[in-house]
mmCIF file with all atom_site columns, C-alpha atoms in Angstrom:
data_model
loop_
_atom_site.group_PDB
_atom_site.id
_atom_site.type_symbol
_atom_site.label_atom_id
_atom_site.label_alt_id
_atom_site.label_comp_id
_atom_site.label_asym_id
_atom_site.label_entity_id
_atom_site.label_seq_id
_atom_site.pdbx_PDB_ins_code
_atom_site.Cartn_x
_atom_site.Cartn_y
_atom_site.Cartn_z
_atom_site.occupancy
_atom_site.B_iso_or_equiv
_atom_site.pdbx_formal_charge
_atom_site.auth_seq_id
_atom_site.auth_comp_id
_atom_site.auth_asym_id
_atom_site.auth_atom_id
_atom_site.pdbx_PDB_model_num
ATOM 1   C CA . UNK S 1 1   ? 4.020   -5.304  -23.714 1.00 0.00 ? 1   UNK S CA 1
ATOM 2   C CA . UNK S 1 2   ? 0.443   -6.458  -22.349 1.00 0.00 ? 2   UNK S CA 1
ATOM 3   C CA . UNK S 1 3   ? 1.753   -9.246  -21.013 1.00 0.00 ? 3   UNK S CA 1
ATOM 4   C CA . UNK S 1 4   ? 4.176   -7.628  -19.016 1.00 0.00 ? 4   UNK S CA 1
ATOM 5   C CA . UNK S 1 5   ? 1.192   -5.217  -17.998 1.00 0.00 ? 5   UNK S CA 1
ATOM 6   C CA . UNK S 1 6   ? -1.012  -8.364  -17.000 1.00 0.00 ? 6   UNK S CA 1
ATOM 7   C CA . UNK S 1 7   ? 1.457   -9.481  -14.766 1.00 0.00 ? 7   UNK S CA 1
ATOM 8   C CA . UNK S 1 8   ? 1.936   -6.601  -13.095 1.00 0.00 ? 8   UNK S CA 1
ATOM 9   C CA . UNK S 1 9   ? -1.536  -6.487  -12.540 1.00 0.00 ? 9   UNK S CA 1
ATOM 10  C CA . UNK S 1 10  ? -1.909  -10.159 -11.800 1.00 0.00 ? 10  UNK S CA 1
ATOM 11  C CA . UNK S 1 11  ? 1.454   -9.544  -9.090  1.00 0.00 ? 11  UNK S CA 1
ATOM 12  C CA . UNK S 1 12  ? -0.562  -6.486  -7.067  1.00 0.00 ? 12  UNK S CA 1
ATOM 13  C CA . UNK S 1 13  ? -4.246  -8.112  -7.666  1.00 0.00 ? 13  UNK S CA 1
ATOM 14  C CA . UNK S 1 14  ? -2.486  -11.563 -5.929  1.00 0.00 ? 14  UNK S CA 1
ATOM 15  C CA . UNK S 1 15  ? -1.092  -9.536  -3.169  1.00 0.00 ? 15  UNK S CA 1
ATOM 16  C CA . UNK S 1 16  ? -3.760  -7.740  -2.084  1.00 0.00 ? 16  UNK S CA 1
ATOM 17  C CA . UNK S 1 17  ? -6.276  -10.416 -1.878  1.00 0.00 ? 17  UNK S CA 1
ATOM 18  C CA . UNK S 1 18  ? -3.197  -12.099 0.188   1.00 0.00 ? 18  UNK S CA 1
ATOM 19  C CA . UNK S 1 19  ? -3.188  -8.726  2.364   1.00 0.00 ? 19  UNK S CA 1
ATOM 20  C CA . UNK S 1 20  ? -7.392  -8.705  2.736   1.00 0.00 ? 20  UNK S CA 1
ATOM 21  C CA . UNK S 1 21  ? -6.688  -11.274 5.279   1.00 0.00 ? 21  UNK S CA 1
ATOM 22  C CA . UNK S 1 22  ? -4.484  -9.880  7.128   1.00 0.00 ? 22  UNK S CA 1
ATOM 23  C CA . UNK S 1 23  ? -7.436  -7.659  8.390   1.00 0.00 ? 23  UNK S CA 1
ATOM 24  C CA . UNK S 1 24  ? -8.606  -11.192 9.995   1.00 0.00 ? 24  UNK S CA 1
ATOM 25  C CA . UNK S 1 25  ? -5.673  -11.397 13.027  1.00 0.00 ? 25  UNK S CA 1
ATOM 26  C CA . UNK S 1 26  ? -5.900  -7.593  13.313  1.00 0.00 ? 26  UNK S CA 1
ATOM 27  C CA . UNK S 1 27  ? -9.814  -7.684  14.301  1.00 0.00 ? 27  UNK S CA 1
ATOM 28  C CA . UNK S 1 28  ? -9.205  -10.832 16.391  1.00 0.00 ? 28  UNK S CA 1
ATOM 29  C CA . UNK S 1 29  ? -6.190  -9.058  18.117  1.00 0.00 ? 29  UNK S CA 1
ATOM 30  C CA . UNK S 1 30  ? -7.918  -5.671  18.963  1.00 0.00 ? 30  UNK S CA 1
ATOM 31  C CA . UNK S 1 31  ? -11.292 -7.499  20.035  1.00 0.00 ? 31  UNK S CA 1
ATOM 32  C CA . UNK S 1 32  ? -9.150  -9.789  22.650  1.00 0.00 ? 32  UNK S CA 1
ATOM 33  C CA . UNK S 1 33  ? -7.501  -6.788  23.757  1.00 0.00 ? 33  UNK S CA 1
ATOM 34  C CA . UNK S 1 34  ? -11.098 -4.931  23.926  1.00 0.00 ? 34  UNK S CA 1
ATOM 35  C CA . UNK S 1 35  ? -12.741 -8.382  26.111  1.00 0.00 ? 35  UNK S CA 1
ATOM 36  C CA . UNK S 1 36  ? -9.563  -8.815  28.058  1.00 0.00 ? 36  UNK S CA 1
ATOM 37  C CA . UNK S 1 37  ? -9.170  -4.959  29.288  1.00 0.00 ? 37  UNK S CA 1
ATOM 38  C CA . UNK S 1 38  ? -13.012 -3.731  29.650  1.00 0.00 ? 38  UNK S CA 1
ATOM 39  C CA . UNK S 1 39  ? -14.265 -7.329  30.402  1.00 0.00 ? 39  UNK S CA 1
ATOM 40  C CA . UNK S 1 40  ? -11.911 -9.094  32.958  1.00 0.00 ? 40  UNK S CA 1
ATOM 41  C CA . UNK S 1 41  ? -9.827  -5.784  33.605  1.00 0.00 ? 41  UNK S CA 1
ATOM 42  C CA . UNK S 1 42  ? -6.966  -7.143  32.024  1.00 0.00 ? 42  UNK S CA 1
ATOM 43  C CA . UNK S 1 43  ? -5.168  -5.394  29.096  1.00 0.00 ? 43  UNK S CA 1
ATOM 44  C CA . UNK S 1 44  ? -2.670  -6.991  27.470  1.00 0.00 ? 44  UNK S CA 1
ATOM 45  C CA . UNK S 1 45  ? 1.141   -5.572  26.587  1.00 0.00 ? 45  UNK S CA 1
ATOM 46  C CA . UNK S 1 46  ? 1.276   -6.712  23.133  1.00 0.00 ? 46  UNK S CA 1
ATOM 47  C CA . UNK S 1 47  ? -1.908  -5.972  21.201  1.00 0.00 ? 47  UNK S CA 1
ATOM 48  C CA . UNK S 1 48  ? -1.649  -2.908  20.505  1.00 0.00 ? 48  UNK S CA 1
ATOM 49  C CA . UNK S 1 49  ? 1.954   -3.409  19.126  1.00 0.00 ? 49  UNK S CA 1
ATOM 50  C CA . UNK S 1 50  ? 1.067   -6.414  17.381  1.00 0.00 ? 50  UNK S CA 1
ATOM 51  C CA . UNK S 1 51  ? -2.052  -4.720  15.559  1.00 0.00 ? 51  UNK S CA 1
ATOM 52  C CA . UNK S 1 52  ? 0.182   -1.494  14.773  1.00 0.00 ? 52  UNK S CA 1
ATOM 53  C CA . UNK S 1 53  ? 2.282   -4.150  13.197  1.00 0.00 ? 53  UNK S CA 1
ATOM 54  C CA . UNK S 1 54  ? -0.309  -5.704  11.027  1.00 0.00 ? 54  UNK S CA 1
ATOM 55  C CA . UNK S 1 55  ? -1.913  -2.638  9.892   1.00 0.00 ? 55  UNK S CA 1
ATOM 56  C CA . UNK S 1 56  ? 1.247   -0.947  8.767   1.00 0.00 ? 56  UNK S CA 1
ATOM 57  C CA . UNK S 1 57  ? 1.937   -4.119  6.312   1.00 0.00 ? 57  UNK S CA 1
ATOM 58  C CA . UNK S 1 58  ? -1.799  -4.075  5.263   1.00 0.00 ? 58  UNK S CA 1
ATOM 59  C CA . UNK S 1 59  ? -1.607  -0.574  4.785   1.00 0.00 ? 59  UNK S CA 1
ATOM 60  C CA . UNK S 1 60  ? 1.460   -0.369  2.365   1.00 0.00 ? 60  UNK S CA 1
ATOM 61  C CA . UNK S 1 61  ? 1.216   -3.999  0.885   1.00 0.00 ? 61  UNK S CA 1
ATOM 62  C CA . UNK S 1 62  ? -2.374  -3.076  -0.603  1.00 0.00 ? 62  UNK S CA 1
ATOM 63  C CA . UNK S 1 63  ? -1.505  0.257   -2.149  1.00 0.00 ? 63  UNK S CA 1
ATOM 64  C CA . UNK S 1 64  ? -1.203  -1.447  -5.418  1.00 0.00 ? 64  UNK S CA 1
ATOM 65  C CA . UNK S 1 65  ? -4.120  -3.238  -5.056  1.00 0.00 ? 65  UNK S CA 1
ATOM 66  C CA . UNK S 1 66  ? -5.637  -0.115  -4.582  1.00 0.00 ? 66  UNK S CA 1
ATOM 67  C CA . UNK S 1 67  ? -3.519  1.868   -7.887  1.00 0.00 ? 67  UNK S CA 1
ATOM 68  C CA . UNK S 1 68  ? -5.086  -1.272  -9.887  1.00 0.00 ? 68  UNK S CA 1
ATOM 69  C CA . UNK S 1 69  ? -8.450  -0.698  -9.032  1.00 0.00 ? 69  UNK S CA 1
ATOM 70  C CA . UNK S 1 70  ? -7.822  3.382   -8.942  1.00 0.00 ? 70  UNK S CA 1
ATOM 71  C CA . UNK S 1 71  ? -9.610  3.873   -5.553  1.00 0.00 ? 71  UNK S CA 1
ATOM 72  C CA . UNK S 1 72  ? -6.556  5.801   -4.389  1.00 0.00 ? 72  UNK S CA 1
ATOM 73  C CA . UNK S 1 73  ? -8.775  9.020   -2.555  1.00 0.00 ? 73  UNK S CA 1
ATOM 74  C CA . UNK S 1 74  ? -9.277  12.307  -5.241  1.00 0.00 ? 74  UNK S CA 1
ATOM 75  C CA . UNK S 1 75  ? -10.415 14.965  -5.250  1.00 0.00 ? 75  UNK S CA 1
ATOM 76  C CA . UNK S 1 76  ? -12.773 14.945  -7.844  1.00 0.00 ? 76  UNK S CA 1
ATOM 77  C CA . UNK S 1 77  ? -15.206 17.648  -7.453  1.00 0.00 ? 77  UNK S CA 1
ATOM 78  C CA . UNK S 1 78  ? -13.824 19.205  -10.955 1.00 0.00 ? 78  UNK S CA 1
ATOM 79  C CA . UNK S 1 79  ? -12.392 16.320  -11.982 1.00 0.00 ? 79  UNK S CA 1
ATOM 80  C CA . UNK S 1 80  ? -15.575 14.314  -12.382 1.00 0.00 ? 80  UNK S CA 1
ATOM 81  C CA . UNK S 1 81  ? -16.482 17.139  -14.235 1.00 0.00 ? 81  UNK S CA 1
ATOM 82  C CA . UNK S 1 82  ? -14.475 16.308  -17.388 1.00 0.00 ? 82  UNK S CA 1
ATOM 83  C CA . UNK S 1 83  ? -14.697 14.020  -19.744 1.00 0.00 ? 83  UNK S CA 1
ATOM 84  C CA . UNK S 1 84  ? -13.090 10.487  -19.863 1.00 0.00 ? 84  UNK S CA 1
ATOM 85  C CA . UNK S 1 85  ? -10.441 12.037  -22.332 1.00 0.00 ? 85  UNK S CA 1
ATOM 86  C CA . UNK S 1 86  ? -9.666  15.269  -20.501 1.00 0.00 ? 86  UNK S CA 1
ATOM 87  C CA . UNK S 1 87  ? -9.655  12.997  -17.319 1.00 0.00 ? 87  UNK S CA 1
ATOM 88  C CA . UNK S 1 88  ? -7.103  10.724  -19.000 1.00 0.00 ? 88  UNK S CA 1
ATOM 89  C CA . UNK S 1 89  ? -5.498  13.949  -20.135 1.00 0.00 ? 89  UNK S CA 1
ATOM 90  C CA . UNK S 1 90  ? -4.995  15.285  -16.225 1.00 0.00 ? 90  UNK S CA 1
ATOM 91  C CA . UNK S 1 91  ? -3.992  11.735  -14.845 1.00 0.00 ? 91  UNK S CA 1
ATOM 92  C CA . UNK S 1 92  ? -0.839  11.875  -18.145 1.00 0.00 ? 92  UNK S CA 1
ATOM 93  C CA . UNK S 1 93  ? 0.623   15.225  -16.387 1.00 0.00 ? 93  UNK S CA 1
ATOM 94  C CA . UNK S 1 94  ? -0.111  14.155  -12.918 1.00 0.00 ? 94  UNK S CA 1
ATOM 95  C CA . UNK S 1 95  ? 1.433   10.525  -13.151 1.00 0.00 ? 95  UNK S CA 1
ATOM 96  C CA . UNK S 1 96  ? 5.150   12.043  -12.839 1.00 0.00 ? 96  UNK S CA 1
ATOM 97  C CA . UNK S 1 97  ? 4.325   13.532  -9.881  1.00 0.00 ? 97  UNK S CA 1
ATOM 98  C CA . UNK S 1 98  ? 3.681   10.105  -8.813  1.00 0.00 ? 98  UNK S CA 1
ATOM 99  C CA . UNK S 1 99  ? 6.425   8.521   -9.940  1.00 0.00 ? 99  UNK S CA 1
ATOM 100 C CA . UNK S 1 100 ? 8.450   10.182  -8.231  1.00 0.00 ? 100 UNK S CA 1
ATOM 101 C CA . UNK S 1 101 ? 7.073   10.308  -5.143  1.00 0.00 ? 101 UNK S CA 1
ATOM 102 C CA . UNK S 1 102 ? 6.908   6.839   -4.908  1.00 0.00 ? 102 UNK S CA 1
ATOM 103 C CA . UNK S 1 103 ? 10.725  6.772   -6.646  1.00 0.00 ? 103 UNK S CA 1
ATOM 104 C CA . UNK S 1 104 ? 11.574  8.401   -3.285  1.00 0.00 ? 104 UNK S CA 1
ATOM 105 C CA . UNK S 1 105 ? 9.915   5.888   -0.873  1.00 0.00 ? 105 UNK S CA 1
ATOM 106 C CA . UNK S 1 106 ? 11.445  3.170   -2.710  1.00 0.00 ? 106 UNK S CA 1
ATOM 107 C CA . UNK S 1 107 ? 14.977  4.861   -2.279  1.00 0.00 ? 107 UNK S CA 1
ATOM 108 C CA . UNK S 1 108 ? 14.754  5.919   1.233   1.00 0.00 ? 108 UNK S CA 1
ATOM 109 C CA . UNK S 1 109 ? 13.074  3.080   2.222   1.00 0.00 ? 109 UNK S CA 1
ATOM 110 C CA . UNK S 1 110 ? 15.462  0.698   0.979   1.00 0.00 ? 110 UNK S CA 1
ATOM 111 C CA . UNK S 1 111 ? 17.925  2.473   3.336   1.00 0.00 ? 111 UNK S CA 1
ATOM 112 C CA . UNK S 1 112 ? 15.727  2.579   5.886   1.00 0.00 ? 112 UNK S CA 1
ATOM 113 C CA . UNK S 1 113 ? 14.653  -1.063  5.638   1.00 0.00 ? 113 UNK S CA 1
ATOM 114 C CA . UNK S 1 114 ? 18.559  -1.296  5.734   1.00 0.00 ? 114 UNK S CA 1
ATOM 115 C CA . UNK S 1 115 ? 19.604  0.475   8.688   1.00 0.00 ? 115 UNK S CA 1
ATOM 116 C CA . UNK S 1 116 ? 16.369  -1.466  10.857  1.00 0.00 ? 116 UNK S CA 1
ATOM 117 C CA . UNK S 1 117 ? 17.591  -4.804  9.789   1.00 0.00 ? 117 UNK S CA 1
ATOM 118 C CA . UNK S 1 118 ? 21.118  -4.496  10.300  1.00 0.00 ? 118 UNK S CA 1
ATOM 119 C CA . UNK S 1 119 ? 20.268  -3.116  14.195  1.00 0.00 ? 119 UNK S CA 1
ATOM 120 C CA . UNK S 1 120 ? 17.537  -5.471  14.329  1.00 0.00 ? 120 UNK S CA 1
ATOM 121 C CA . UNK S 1 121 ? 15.355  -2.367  15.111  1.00 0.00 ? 121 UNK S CA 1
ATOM 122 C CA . UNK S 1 122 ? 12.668  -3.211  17.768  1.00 0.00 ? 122 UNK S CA 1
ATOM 123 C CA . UNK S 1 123 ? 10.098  -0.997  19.426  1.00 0.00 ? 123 UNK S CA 1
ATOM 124 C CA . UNK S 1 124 ? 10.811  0.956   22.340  1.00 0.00 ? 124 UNK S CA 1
ATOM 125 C CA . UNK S 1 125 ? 8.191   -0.375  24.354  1.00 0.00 ? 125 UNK S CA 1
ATOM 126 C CA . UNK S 1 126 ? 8.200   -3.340  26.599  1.00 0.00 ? 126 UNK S CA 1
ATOM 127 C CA . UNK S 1 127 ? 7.295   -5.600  24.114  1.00 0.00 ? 127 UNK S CA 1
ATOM 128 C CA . UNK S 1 128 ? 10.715  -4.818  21.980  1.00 0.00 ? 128 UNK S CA 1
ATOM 129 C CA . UNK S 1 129 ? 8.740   -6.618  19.000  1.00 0.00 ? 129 UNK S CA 1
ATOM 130 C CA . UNK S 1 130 ? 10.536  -6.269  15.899  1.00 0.00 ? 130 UNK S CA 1
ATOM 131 C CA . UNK S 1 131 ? 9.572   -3.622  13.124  1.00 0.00 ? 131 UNK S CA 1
ATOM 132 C CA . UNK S 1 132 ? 12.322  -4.750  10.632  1.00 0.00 ? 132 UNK S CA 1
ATOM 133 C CA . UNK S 1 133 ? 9.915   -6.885  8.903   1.00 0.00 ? 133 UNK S CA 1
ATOM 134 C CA . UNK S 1 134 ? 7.272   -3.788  8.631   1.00 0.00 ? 134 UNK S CA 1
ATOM 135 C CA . UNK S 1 135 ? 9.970   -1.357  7.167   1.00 0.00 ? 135 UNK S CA 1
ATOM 136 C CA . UNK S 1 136 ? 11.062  -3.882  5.009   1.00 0.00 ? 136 UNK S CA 1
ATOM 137 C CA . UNK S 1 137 ? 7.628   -3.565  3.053   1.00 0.00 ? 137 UNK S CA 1
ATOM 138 C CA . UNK S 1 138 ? 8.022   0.246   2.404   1.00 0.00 ? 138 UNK S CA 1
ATOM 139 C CA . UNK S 1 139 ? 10.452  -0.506  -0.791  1.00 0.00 ? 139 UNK S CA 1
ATOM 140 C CA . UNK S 1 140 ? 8.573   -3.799  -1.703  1.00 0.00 ? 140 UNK S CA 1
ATOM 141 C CA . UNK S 1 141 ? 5.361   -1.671  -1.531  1.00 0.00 ? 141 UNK S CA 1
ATOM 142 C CA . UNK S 1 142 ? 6.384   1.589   -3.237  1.00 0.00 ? 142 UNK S CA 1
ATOM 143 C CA . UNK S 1 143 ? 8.203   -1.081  -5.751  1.00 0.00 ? 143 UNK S CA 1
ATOM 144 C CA . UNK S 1 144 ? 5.051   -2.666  -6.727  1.00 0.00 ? 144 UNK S CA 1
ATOM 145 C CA . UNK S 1 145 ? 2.699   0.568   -6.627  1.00 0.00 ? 145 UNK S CA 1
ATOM 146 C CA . UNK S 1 146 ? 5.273   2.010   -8.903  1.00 0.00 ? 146 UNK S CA 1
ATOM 147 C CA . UNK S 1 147 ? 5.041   -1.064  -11.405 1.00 0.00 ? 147 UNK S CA 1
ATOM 148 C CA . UNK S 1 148 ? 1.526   -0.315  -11.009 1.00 0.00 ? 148 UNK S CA 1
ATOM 149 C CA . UNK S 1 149 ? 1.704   3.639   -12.007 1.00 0.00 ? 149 UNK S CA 1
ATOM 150 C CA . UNK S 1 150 ? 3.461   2.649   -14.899 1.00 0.00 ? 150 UNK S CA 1
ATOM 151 C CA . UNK S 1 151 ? 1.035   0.197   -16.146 1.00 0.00 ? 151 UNK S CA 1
ATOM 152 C CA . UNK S 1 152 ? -1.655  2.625   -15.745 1.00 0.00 ? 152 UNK S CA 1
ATOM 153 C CA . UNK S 1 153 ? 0.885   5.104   -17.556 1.00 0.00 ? 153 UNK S CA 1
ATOM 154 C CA . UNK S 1 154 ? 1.080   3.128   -20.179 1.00 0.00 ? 154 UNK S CA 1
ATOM 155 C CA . UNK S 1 155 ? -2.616  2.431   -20.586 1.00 0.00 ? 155 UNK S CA 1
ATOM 156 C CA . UNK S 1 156 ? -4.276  5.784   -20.187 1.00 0.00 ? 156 UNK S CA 1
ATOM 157 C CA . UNK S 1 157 ? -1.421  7.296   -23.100 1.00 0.00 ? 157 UNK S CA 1
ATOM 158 C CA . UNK S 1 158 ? -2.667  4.200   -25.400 1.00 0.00 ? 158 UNK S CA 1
ATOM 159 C CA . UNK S 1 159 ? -6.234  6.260   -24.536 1.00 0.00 ? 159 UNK S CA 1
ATOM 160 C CA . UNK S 1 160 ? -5.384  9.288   -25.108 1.00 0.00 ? 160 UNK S CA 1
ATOM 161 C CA . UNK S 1 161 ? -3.779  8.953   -28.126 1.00 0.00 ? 161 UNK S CA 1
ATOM 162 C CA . UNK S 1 162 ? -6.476  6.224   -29.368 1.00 0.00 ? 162 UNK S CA 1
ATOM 163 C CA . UNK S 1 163 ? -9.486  6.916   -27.290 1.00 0.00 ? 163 UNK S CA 1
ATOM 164 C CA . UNK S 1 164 ? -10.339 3.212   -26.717 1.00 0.00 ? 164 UNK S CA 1
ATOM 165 C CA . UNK S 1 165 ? -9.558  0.644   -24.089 1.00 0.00 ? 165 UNK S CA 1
ATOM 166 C CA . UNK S 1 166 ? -10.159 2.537   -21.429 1.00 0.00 ? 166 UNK S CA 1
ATOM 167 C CA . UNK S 1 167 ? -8.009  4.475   -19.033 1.00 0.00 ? 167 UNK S CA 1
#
């Protein structure tokens, strides 16, 4: 069972180092467009698009990156009030929640990704740039951050019921 659980975390730790450098092109992209439209009056067509693109796929391709290292935004005031247990305790009841919320995204999205590739969906702009590929991460994404969830499931029960090992 931990060895599934370290490749899970091995799978989302790989990918989002992959997807920290994505945020390379997207900083390039929107600091042409900035030089090119307030420098030489010339704004481009595409980089806006383009960057729209990238972020998206950073955006959903890191989420479980971000469920590994639990810096997925809380609101802790009274949470941070507990202790590690009782925290453990909270995250038990509120992991279905999760679960199926990201259960959902994985369904619709597969249909979604569906639909946009058969059409070979493109934006409406100018541009007509494709977003197929972008939609196409929602189920790999919500796949992933679910794998994730239940690794973290998995771990912070072993906690509770053992109180070691962290959660």
């Amino acid at each position: 069972m931990e060895a599934i659980l370290k490749i899970v975390d091995a799978i989302n730790r790989g990918l989002g180092k992959i997807m920290s450098f994505f945020i390379l092109p997207l900083i390039f992209i929107l600091c042409y467009e900035v030089v090119m439209r307030y420098f030489f009056n010339s704004p481009t067509i595409w980089a806006h698009e383009i960057s729209g693109h990238i972020f998206g796929m950073y955006a959903v391709l890191g989420g479980g990156y971000v469920m590994l290292n639990r810096e997925h935004i809380k609101s802790d005031v009274l949470y941070a009030q507990f202790s590690e247990r009782n925290q453990a305790i909270i995250d038990l009841v509120t992991f279905p929640l999760i679960f199926f919320l990201l259960a959902v995204i994985f369904v619709e999205g597969i249909e979604m990704a569906k639909v946009s590739l058969k059409y070979r969906e493109t934006t409406v702009s100018f541009l007509r740039s494709p977003v197929y590929p972008v939609k196409m991460c929602i189920p790999i994404a919500a796949f992933l951050m679910l794998l994730q969830g239940i690794a973290q499931f998995i771990r912070t029960f072993r906690f509770v019921l053992k109180g070691k090992g962290g959660a």
